[in-house]
PDB file of C-alpha atoms in Angstrom:
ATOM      1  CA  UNK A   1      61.616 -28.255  -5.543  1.00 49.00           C
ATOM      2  CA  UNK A   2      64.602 -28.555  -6.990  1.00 53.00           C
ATOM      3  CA  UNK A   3      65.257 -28.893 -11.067  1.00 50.00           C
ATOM      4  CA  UNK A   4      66.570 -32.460 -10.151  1.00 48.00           C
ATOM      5  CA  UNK A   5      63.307 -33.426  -8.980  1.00 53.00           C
ATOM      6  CA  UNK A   6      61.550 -31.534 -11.257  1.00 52.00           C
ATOM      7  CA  UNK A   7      63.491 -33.289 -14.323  1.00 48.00           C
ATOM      8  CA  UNK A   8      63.187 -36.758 -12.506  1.00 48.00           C
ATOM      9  CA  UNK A   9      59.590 -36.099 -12.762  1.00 55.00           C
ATOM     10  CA  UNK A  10      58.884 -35.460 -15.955  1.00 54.00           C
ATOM     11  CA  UNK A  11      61.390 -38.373 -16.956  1.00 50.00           C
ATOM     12  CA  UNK A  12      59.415 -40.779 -15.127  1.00 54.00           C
ATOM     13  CA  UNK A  13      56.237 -39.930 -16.953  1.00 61.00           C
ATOM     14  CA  UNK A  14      57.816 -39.789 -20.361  1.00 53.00           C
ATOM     15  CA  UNK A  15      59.292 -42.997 -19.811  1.00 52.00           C
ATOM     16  CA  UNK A  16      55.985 -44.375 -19.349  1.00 58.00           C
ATOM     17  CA  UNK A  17      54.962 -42.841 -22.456  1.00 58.00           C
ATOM     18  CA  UNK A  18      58.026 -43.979 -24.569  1.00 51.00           C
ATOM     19  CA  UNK A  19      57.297 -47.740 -23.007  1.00 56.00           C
ATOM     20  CA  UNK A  20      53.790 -47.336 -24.455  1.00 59.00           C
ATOM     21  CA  UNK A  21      55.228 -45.858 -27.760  1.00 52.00           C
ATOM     22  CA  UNK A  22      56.984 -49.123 -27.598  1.00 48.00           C
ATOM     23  CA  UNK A  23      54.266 -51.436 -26.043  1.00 51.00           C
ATOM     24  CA  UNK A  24      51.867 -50.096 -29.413  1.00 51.00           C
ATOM     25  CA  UNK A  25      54.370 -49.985 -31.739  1.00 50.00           C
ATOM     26  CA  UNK A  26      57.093 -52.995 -31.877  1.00 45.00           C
ATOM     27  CA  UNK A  27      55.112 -55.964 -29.996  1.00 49.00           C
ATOM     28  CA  UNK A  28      56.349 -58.511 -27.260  1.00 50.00           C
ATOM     29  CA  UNK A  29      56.809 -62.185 -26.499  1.00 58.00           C
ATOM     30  CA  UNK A  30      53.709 -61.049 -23.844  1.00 62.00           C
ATOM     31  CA  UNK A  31      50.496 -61.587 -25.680  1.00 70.00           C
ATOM     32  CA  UNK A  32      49.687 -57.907 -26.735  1.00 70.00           C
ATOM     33  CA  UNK A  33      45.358 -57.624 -27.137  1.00 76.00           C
ATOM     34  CA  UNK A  34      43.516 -55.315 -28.998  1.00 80.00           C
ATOM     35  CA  UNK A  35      42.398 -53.944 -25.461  1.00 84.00           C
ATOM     36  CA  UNK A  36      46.129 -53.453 -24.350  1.00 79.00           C
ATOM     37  CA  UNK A  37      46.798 -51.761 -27.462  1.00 78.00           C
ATOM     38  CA  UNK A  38      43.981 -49.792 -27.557  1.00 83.00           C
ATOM     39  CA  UNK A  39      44.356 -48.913 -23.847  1.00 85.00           C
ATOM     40  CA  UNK A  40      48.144 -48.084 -24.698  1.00 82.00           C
ATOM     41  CA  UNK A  41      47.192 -45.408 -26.994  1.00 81.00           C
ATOM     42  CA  UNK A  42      44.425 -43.774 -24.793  1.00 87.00           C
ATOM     43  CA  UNK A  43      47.201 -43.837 -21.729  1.00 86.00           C
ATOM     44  CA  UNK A  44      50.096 -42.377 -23.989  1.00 83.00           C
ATOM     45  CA  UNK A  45      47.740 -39.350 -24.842  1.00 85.00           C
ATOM     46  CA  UNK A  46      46.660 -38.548 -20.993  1.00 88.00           C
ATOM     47  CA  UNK A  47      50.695 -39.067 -20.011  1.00 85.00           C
ATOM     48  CA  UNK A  48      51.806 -36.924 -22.451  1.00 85.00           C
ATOM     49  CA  UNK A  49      49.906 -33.880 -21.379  1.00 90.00           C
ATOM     50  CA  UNK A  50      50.353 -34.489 -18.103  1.00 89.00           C
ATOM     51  CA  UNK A  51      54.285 -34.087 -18.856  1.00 86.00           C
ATOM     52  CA  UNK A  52      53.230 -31.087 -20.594  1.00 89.00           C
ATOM     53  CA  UNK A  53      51.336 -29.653 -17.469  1.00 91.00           C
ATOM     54  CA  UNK A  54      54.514 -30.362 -15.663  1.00 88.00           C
ATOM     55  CA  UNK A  55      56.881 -28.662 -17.742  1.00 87.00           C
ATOM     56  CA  UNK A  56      54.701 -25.887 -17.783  1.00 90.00           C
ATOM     57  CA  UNK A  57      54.608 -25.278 -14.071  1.00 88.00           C
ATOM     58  CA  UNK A  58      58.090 -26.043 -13.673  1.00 86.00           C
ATOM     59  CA  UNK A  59      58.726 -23.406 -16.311  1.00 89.00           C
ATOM     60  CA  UNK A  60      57.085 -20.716 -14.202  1.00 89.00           C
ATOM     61  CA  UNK A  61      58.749 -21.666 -11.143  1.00 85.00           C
ATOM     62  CA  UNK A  62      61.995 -21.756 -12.761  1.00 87.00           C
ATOM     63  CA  UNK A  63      61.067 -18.182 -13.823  1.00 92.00           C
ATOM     64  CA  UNK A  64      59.526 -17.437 -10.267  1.00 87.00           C
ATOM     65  CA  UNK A  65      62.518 -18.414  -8.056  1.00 85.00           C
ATOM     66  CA  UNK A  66      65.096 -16.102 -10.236  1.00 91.00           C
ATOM     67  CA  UNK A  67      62.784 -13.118  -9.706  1.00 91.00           C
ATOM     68  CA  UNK A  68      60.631 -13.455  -6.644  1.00 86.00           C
ATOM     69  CA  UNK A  69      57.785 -10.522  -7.602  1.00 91.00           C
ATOM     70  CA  UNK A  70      56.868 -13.046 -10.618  1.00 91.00           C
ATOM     71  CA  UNK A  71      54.975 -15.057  -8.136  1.00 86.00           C
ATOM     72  CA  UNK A  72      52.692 -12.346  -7.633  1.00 87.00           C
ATOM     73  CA  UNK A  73      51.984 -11.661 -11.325  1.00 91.00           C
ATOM     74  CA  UNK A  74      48.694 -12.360 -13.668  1.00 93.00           C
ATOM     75  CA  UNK A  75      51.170 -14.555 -16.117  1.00 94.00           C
ATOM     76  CA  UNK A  76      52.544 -16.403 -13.433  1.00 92.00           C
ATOM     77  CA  UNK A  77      49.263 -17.568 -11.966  1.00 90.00           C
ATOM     78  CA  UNK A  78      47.518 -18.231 -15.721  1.00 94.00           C
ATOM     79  CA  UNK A  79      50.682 -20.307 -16.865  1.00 94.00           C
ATOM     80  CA  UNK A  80      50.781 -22.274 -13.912  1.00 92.00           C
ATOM     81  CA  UNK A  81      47.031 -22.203 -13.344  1.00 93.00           C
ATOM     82  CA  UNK A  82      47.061 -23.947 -16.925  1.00 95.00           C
ATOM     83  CA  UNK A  83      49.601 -26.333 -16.100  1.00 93.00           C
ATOM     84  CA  UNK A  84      48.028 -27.660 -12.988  1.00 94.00           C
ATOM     85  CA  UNK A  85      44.503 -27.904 -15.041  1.00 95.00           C
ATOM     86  CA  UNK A  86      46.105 -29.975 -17.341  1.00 95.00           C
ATOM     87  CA  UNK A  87      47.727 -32.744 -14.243  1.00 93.00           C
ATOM     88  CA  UNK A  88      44.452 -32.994 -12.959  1.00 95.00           C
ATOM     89  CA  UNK A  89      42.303 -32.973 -16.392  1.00 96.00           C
ATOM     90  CA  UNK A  90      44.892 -36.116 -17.476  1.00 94.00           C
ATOM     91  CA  UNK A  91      43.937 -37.759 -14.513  1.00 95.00           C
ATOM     92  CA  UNK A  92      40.387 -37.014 -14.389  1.00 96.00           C
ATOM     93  CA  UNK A  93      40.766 -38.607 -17.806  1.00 95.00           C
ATOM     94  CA  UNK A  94      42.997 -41.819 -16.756  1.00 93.00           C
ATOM     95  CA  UNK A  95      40.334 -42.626 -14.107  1.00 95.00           C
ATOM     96  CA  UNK A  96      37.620 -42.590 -16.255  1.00 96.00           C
ATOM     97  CA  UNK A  97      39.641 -45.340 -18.559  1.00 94.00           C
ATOM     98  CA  UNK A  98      38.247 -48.455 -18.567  1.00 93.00           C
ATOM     99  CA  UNK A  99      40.825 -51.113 -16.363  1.00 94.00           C
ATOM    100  CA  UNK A 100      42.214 -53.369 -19.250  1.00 91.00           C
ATOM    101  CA  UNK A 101      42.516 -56.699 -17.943  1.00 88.00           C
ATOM    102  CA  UNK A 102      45.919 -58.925 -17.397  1.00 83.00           C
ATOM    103  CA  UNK A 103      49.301 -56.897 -17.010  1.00 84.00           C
ATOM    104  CA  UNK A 104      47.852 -53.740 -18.630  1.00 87.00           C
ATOM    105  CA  UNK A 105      45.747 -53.955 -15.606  1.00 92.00           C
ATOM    106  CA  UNK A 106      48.062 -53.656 -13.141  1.00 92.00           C
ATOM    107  CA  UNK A 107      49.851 -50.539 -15.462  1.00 90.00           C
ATOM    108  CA  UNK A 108      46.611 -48.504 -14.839  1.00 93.00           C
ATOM    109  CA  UNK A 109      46.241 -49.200 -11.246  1.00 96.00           C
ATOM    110  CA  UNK A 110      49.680 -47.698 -10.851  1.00 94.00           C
ATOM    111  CA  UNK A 111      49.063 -44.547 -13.099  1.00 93.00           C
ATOM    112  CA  UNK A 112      46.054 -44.165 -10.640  1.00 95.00           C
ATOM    113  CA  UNK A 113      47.730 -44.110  -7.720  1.00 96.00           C
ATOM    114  CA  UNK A 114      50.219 -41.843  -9.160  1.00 93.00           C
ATOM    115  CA  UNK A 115      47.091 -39.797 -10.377  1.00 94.00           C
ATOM    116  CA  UNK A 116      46.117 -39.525  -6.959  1.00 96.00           C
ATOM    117  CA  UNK A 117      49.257 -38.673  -5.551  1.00 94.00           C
ATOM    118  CA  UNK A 118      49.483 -35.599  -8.055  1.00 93.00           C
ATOM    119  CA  UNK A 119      45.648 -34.679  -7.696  1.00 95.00           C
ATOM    120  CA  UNK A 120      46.941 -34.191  -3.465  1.00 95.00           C
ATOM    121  CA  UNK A 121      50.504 -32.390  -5.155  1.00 92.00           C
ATOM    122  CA  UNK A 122      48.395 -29.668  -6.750  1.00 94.00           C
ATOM    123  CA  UNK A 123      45.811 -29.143  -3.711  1.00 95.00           C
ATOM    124  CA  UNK A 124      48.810 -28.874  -1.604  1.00 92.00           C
ATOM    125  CA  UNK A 125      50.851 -26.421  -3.989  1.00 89.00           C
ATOM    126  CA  UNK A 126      47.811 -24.099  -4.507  1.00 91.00           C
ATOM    127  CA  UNK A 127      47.523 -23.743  -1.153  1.00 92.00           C
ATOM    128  CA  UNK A 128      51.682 -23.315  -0.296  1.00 88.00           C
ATOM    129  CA  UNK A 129      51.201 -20.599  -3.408  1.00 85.00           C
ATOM    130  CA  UNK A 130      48.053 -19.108  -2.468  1.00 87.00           C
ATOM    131  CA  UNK A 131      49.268 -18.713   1.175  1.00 89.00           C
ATOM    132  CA  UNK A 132      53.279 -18.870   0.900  1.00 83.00           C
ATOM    133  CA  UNK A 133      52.837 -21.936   3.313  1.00 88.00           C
ATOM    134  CA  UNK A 134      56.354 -23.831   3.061  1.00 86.00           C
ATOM    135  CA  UNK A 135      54.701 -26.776   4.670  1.00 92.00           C
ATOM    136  CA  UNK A 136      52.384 -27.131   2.308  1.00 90.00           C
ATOM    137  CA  UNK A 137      54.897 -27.063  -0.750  1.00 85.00           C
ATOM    138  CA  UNK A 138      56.897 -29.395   0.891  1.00 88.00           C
ATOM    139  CA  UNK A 139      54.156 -31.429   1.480  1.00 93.00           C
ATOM    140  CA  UNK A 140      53.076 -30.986  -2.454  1.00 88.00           C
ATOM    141  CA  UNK A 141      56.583 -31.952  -3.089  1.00 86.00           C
ATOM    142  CA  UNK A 142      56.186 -35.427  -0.992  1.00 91.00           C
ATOM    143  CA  UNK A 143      53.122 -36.234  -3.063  1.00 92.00           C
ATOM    144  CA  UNK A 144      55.002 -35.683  -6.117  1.00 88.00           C
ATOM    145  CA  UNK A 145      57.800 -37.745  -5.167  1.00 88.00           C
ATOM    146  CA  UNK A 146      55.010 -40.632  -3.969  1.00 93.00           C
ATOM    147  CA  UNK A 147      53.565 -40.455  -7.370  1.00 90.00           C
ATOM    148  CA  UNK A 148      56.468 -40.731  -9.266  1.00 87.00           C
ATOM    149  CA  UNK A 149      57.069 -43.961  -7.618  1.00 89.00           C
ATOM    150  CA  UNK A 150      54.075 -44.944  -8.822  1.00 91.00           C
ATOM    151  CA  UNK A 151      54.977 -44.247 -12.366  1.00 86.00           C
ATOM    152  CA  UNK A 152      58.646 -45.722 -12.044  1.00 85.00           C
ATOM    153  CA  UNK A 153      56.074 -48.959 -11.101  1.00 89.00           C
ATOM    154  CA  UNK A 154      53.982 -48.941 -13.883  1.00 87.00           C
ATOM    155  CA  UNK A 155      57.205 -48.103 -16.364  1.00 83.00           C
ATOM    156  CA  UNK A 156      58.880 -51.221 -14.388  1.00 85.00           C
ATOM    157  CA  UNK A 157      55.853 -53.580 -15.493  1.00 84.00           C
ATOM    158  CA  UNK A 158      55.965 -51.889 -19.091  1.00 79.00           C
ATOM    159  CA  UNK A 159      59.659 -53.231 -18.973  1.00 77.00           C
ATOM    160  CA  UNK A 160      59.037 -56.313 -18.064  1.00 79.00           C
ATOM    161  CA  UNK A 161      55.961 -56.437 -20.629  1.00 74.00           C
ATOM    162  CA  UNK A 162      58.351 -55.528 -23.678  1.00 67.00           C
ATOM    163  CA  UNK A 163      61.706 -57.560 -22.405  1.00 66.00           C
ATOM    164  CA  UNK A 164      61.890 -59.869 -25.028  1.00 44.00           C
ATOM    165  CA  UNK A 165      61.237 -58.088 -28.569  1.00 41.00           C
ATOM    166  CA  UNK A 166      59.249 -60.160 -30.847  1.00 48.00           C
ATOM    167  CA  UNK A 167      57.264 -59.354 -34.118  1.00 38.00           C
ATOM    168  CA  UNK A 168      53.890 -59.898 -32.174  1.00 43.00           C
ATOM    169  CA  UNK A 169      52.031 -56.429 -32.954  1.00 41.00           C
TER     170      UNK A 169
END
């Protein structure tokens, strides 16, 4: 993958967390509840460490593609081994939030889909590591890219959400 994608990635979800930032913090013509507030806060927390999981195996490919033997080593499979536990712990955790009703709603249906999107993006990349399968990297790479969609959705209907600034908190 390249560090386009990889950086496009981790955008996406920290855009979603900077609209939540938002969402929590400044208040919106849209009628913000305790629940969407509340459910804002939760969300931010499981985002950010799933960017965090991300950067962290994107680290150790970045270090695995400019020496090749790194692949094979004991830090390169903890590192990323801890990344990828902390994708799929975040969206263990996002799936076992509570749906908020109204718009807020609709935000955590789309970080679910993009949950399961990356929850298939680190089956398929264990097993294109475990077995240097190509196909199945690319095909961990085509789940990412699904998933991000997914997040560019629910960042979309954050947008929209937080368009029109008002003092509501």
């Amino acid at each position: 993958m390249s560090g386009t994608k990889r950086a496009l990635l981790v955008g996406c979800i920290l855009l979603v967390t900077v609209a939540l930032y938002v969402l929590i913090g400044v208040g919106t013509k849209y009628e913000v509840t305790e629940e969407d507030l509340s459910y804002a806060k939760e969300a931010r927390a499981h985002t950010d460490q799933m960017a965090e999981g991300f950067t962290l195996v994107f680290g150790e490919l970045s270090k695995a593609q400019a020496n090749q033997s790194y692949m094979s080593s004991q830090s390169f499979n903890e590192a990323s081994g801890r990344g990828l536990y902390m994708v799929t712990s975040s969206v263990d955790e996002l799936e076992a939030m509570a749906r908020p009703s109204g718009k807020m709603g609709e935000v955590h249906d789309y970080l679910l889909k993009a949950g399961e999107q990356y929850r298939l993006m680190v089956d398929s990349y264990i097993e294109g590591i475990d077995n240097r399968d190509t196909n199945a990297i690319e095909t961990a790479t085509d789940h990412l890219e699904v998933g991000d969609s997914y997040v560019l959705k629910a960042s979309e209907l954050i947008d929209e959400m937080t368009s029109e600034m008002g003092t509501n908190k």
